Amino acid sequence: MTPLPNAEQIWQALAQVPDPEIPVINVVEMGIVRDVQVEGGKAVVTMTPTFSGCPALYVIREGLEQAVRGLGFAEVEVRTVLFPPWSTDCITPEAKAKLERYGIAPPRPTSEFGLIELELELVRCPRCGSLDTAVKNTFGPTLCKSIYVCNVCREPFESFKTL
């Protein structure tokens, strides 16, 4: 009988699961996957959703389960934990760079106290790099994004909200 993969191999498989709302990055880079354990013959993946009511939650759970089953695990448990809550600080620097290359302004870090400034922030245009941008709609195509326009290159773009 072939031995089951270890936790590191599971992490590698999970890194192939794209975020369904932003497919240029994966769920591991997003910081959604918090822990991986192998308990006997069962794989346990612990995740934290970006929002409690995230519409992509079911798709993410299915993707995680399929990725682990693809490694040969017959029994897979995907646990959801809400504490500590997910924040945009969980997104890896590599994923933030991918967002920018994809045309989405990445979120800035939260404050040292974990507070989010409520005033509108200066958002750099991911196309030309200008800070001369304006919010057009705080509600973007997904809950985590807003719509901006650059006043220099005149291009609209999405900005990932700092959470």
PDB file of C-alpha atoms in Angstrom:
ATOM      1  CA  MET A   1       0.000   0.000   0.000  1.00  0.00           C
ATOM      2  CA  THR A   2       1.321   3.434  -0.942  1.00  0.00           C
ATOM      3  CA  PRO A   3       1.778   5.823   1.998  1.00  0.00           C
ATOM      4  CA  LEU A   4      -0.463   8.876   2.056  1.00  0.00           C
ATOM      5  CA  PRO A   5       1.082  12.284   1.384  1.00  0.00           C
ATOM      6  CA  ASN A   6       2.292  14.409   4.277  1.00  0.00           C
ATOM      7  CA  ALA A   7       1.088  17.883   5.273  1.00  0.00           C
ATOM      8  CA  GLU A   8       3.678  19.660   3.085  1.00  0.00           C
ATOM      9  CA  GLN A   9       2.462  17.770   0.006  1.00  0.00           C
ATOM     10  CA  ILE A  10      -1.112  18.722   0.874  1.00  0.00           C
ATOM     11  CA  TRP A  11      -0.087  22.410   1.130  1.00  0.00           C
ATOM     12  CA  GLN A  12       1.448  22.120  -2.347  1.00  0.00           C
ATOM     13  CA  ALA A  13      -1.779  20.651  -3.740  1.00  0.00           C
ATOM     14  CA  LEU A  14      -3.885  23.357  -2.081  1.00  0.00           C
ATOM     15  CA  ALA A  15      -1.674  26.008  -3.688  1.00  0.00           C
ATOM     16  CA  GLN A  16      -3.121  24.825  -7.024  1.00  0.00           C
ATOM     17  CA  VAL A  17      -6.666  25.824  -5.987  1.00  0.00           C
ATOM     18  CA  PRO A  18      -7.416  29.267  -7.460  1.00  0.00           C
ATOM     19  CA  ASP A  19      -9.467  31.855  -5.640  1.00  0.00           C
ATOM     20  CA  PRO A  20     -12.774  31.634  -7.554  1.00  0.00           C
ATOM     21  CA  GLU A  21     -13.273  35.413  -7.521  1.00  0.00           C
ATOM     22  CA  ILE A  22      -9.651  36.318  -8.337  1.00  0.00           C
ATOM     23  CA  PRO A  23      -8.248  33.323 -10.255  1.00  0.00           C
ATOM     24  CA  VAL A  24      -4.785  34.867 -10.690  1.00  0.00           C
ATOM     25  CA  ILE A  25      -4.013  33.958  -7.052  1.00  0.00           C
ATOM     26  CA  ASN A  26      -4.625  30.799  -5.072  1.00  0.00           C
ATOM     27  CA  VAL A  27      -6.334  30.178  -1.753  1.00  0.00           C
ATOM     28  CA  VAL A  28      -3.042  29.570   0.065  1.00  0.00           C
ATOM     29  CA  GLU A  29      -1.650  32.928  -1.126  1.00  0.00           C
ATOM     30  CA  MET A  30      -4.906  34.562  -0.015  1.00  0.00           C
ATOM     31  CA  GLY A  31      -4.280  33.268   3.505  1.00  0.00           C
ATOM     32  CA  ILE A  32      -7.600  31.436   3.570  1.00  0.00           C
ATOM     33  CA  VAL A  33      -6.006  28.073   4.408  1.00  0.00           C
ATOM     34  CA  ARG A  34      -4.849  28.229   8.020  1.00  0.00           C
ATOM     35  CA  ASP A  35      -3.700  24.696   8.815  1.00  0.00           C
ATOM     36  CA  VAL A  36      -3.258  21.217   7.386  1.00  0.00           C
ATOM     37  CA  GLN A  37      -3.070  18.039   9.467  1.00  0.00           C
ATOM     38  CA  VAL A  38      -2.944  14.350   8.667  1.00  0.00           C
ATOM     39  CA  GLU A  39      -4.810  12.400  11.355  1.00  0.00           C
ATOM     40  CA  GLY A  40      -4.360   8.720  10.649  1.00  0.00           C
ATOM     41  CA  GLY A  41      -5.780   8.218   7.174  1.00  0.00           C
ATOM     42  CA  LYS A  42      -7.743  11.475   7.197  1.00  0.00           C
ATOM     43  CA  ALA A  43      -6.641  14.890   5.949  1.00  0.00           C
ATOM     44  CA  VAL A  44      -7.941  17.906   7.867  1.00  0.00           C
ATOM     45  CA  VAL A  45      -7.780  21.335   6.238  1.00  0.00           C
ATOM     46  CA  THR A  46      -8.653  24.367   8.353  1.00  0.00           C
ATOM     47  CA  MET A  47      -9.770  27.501   6.562  1.00  0.00           C
ATOM     48  CA  THR A  48     -11.049  30.970   7.393  1.00  0.00           C
ATOM     49  CA  PRO A  49     -13.349  32.713   4.900  1.00  0.00           C
ATOM     50  CA  THR A  50     -12.606  36.262   3.850  1.00  0.00           C
ATOM     51  CA  PHE A  51     -16.191  37.193   4.796  1.00  0.00           C
ATOM     52  CA  SER A  52     -18.645  35.165   6.870  1.00  0.00           C
ATOM     53  CA  GLY A  53     -21.119  35.382   4.006  1.00  0.00           C
ATOM     54  CA  CYS A  54     -18.560  34.972   1.224  1.00  0.00           C
ATOM     55  CA  PRO A  55     -20.475  33.760  -1.850  1.00  0.00           C
ATOM     56  CA  ALA A  56     -17.443  31.748  -3.007  1.00  0.00           C
ATOM     57  CA  LEU A  57     -17.156  29.765   0.234  1.00  0.00           C
ATOM     58  CA  TYR A  58     -18.809  26.630  -1.157  1.00  0.00           C
ATOM     59  CA  VAL A  59     -16.636  26.667  -4.281  1.00  0.00           C
ATOM     60  CA  ILE A  60     -13.492  27.139  -2.174  1.00  0.00           C
ATOM     61  CA  ARG A  61     -14.426  24.253   0.142  1.00  0.00           C
ATOM     62  CA  GLU A  62     -15.087  21.990  -2.844  1.00  0.00           C
ATOM     63  CA  GLY A  63     -11.776  22.972  -4.444  1.00  0.00           C
ATOM     64  CA  LEU A  64      -9.870  22.226  -1.239  1.00  0.00           C
ATOM     65  CA  GLU A  65     -11.557  18.869  -0.829  1.00  0.00           C
ATOM     66  CA  GLN A  66     -10.974  17.855  -4.463  1.00  0.00           C
ATOM     67  CA  ALA A  67      -7.301  18.849  -4.308  1.00  0.00           C
ATOM     68  CA  VAL A  68      -6.722  16.684  -1.234  1.00  0.00           C
ATOM     69  CA  ARG A  69      -8.760  13.755  -2.570  1.00  0.00           C
ATOM     70  CA  GLY A  70      -6.622  13.938  -5.707  1.00  0.00           C
ATOM     71  CA  LEU A  71      -3.639  13.018  -3.533  1.00  0.00           C
ATOM     72  CA  GLY A  72      -5.291   9.738  -2.546  1.00  0.00           C
ATOM     73  CA  PHE A  73      -7.115  10.629   0.661  1.00  0.00           C
ATOM     74  CA  ALA A  74     -10.503   8.922   0.938  1.00  0.00           C
ATOM     75  CA  GLU A  75     -11.441  10.946   3.994  1.00  0.00           C
ATOM     76  CA  VAL A  76     -11.096  14.735   3.923  1.00  0.00           C
ATOM     77  CA  GLU A  77     -12.475  17.189   6.449  1.00  0.00           C
ATOM     78  CA  VAL A  78     -12.550  20.914   5.721  1.00  0.00           C
ATOM     79  CA  ARG A  79     -13.038  22.839   8.950  1.00  0.00           C
ATOM     80  CA  THR A  80     -14.087  26.479   8.989  1.00  0.00           C
ATOM     81  CA  VAL A  81     -12.835  28.705  11.791  1.00  0.00           C
ATOM     82  CA  LEU A  82     -13.727  32.361  12.228  1.00  0.00           C
ATOM     83  CA  PHE A  83     -11.084  33.260  14.799  1.00  0.00           C
ATOM     84  CA  PRO A  84      -8.680  34.755  14.321  1.00  0.00           C
ATOM     85  CA  PRO A  85     -10.609  36.541  11.597  1.00  0.00           C
ATOM     86  CA  TRP A  86      -9.150  36.789   8.123  1.00  0.00           C
ATOM     87  CA  SER A  87      -7.786  40.180   7.079  1.00  0.00           C
ATOM     88  CA  THR A  88      -6.030  41.467   4.005  1.00  0.00           C
ATOM     89  CA  ASP A  89      -2.797  41.242   6.010  1.00  0.00           C
ATOM     90  CA  CYS A  90      -3.118  37.461   5.452  1.00  0.00           C
ATOM     91  CA  ILE A  91      -2.497  37.914   1.714  1.00  0.00           C
ATOM     92  CA  THR A  92       1.113  37.075   0.861  1.00  0.00           C
ATOM     93  CA  PRO A  93       3.374  39.747  -0.666  1.00  0.00           C
ATOM     94  CA  GLU A  94       3.663  37.556  -3.785  1.00  0.00           C
ATOM     95  CA  ALA A  95      -0.127  37.517  -4.154  1.00  0.00           C
ATOM     96  CA  LYS A  96      -0.300  41.302  -3.741  1.00  0.00           C
ATOM     97  CA  ALA A  97       2.224  41.649  -6.562  1.00  0.00           C
ATOM     98  CA  LYS A  98       0.145  39.281  -8.715  1.00  0.00           C
ATOM     99  CA  LEU A  99      -2.982  41.354  -8.021  1.00  0.00           C
ATOM    100  CA  GLU A 100      -1.205  44.491  -9.188  1.00  0.00           C
ATOM    101  CA  ARG A 101       0.102  42.812 -12.359  1.00  0.00           C
ATOM    102  CA  TYR A 102      -3.454  41.580 -13.003  1.00  0.00           C
ATOM    103  CA  GLY A 103      -4.748  45.163 -12.782  1.00  0.00           C
ATOM    104  CA  ILE A 104      -6.157  45.129  -9.239  1.00  0.00           C
ATOM    105  CA  ALA A 105      -4.712  47.591  -6.737  1.00  0.00           C
ATOM    106  CA  PRO A 106      -3.627  45.493  -3.739  1.00  0.00           C
ATOM    107  CA  PRO A 107      -4.762  46.332  -0.205  1.00  0.00           C
ATOM    108  CA  ARG A 108      -2.481  48.298   2.043  1.00  0.00           C
ATOM    109  CA  PRO A 109      -1.537  46.988   5.496  1.00  0.00           C
ATOM    110  CA  THR A 110      -3.899  47.544   8.405  1.00  0.00           C
ATOM    111  CA  SER A 111      -2.639  49.751  11.217  1.00  0.00           C
ATOM    112  CA  GLU A 112      -0.442  48.408  14.004  1.00  0.00           C
ATOM    113  CA  PHE A 113      -3.541  48.366  16.215  1.00  0.00           C
ATOM    114  CA  GLY A 114      -5.550  46.289  13.745  1.00  0.00           C
ATOM    115  CA  LEU A 115      -7.764  49.260  12.933  1.00  0.00           C
ATOM    116  CA  ILE A 116      -8.797  50.280   9.453  1.00  0.00           C
ATOM    117  CA  GLU A 117      -8.775  53.929   8.559  1.00  0.00           C
ATOM    118  CA  LEU A 118     -12.211  55.015   7.446  1.00  0.00           C
ATOM    119  CA  GLU A 119     -11.232  57.910   5.222  1.00  0.00           C
ATOM    120  CA  LEU A 120     -10.708  57.209   1.569  1.00  0.00           C
ATOM    121  CA  GLU A 121      -7.162  56.090   0.989  1.00  0.00           C
ATOM    122  CA  LEU A 122      -4.834  57.044  -1.825  1.00  0.00           C
ATOM    123  CA  VAL A 123      -4.847  54.134  -4.218  1.00  0.00           C
ATOM    124  CA  ARG A 124      -2.056  53.671  -6.752  1.00  0.00           C
ATOM    125  CA  CYS A 125      -3.148  52.878 -10.306  1.00  0.00           C
ATOM    126  CA  PRO A 126      -1.900  49.362 -11.112  1.00  0.00           C
ATOM    127  CA  ARG A 127      -1.462  50.342 -14.770  1.00  0.00           C
ATOM    128  CA  CYS A 128       0.539  53.592 -14.684  1.00  0.00           C
ATOM    129  CA  GLY A 129       1.460  53.914 -10.995  1.00  0.00           C
ATOM    130  CA  SER A 130      -0.210  57.291 -10.437  1.00  0.00           C
ATOM    131  CA  LEU A 131      -1.776  58.197  -7.088  1.00  0.00           C
ATOM    132  CA  ASP A 132      -4.115  60.610  -8.896  1.00  0.00           C
ATOM    133  CA  THR A 133      -7.071  58.236  -8.693  1.00  0.00           C
ATOM    134  CA  ALA A 134     -10.688  58.539  -7.648  1.00  0.00           C
ATOM    135  CA  VAL A 135     -13.166  56.057  -6.238  1.00  0.00           C
ATOM    136  CA  LYS A 136     -16.170  55.590  -8.511  1.00  0.00           C
ATOM    137  CA  ASN A 137     -18.012  52.975  -6.488  1.00  0.00           C
ATOM    138  CA  THR A 138     -17.171  51.453  -3.119  1.00  0.00           C
ATOM    139  CA  PHE A 139     -19.086  48.349  -4.170  1.00  0.00           C
ATOM    140  CA  GLY A 140     -17.166  46.453  -6.835  1.00  0.00           C
ATOM    141  CA  PRO A 141     -17.839  43.173  -8.613  1.00  0.00           C
ATOM    142  CA  THR A 142     -17.112  41.291  -5.378  1.00  0.00           C
ATOM    143  CA  LEU A 143     -17.552  42.258  -1.714  1.00  0.00           C
ATOM    144  CA  CYS A 144     -13.818  42.763  -1.265  1.00  0.00           C
ATOM    145  CA  LYS A 145     -13.232  45.250  -4.095  1.00  0.00           C
ATOM    146  CA  SER A 146     -14.055  48.856  -5.030  1.00  0.00           C
ATOM    147  CA  ILE A 147     -14.012  50.533  -8.442  1.00  0.00           C
ATOM    148  CA  TYR A 148     -11.545  53.360  -9.102  1.00  0.00           C
ATOM    149  CA  VAL A 149     -10.498  55.377 -12.130  1.00  0.00           C
ATOM    150  CA  CYS A 150      -7.065  56.824 -12.800  1.00  0.00           C
ATOM    151  CA  ASN A 151      -7.119  60.524 -13.653  1.00  0.00           C
ATOM    152  CA  VAL A 152      -3.800  60.223 -15.528  1.00  0.00           C
ATOM    153  CA  CYS A 153      -4.188  57.189 -17.808  1.00  0.00           C
ATOM    154  CA  ARG A 154      -8.026  57.356 -17.587  1.00  0.00           C
ATOM    155  CA  GLU A 155      -8.280  53.609 -17.018  1.00  0.00           C
ATOM    156  CA  PRO A 156     -10.818  52.145 -14.594  1.00  0.00           C
ATOM    157  CA  PHE A 157      -9.509  49.513 -12.191  1.00  0.00           C
ATOM    158  CA  GLU A 158     -10.502  47.492  -9.156  1.00  0.00           C
ATOM    159  CA  SER A 159      -8.968  48.043  -5.733  1.00  0.00           C
ATOM    160  CA  PHE A 160      -8.889  45.346  -3.078  1.00  0.00           C
ATOM    161  CA  LYS A 161     -10.422  46.784   0.113  1.00  0.00           C
ATOM    162  CA  THR A 162      -8.254  46.793   3.213  1.00  0.00           C
ATOM    163  CA  LEU A 163     -10.001  44.608   5.771  1.00  0.00           C
TER     164      LEU A 163
END
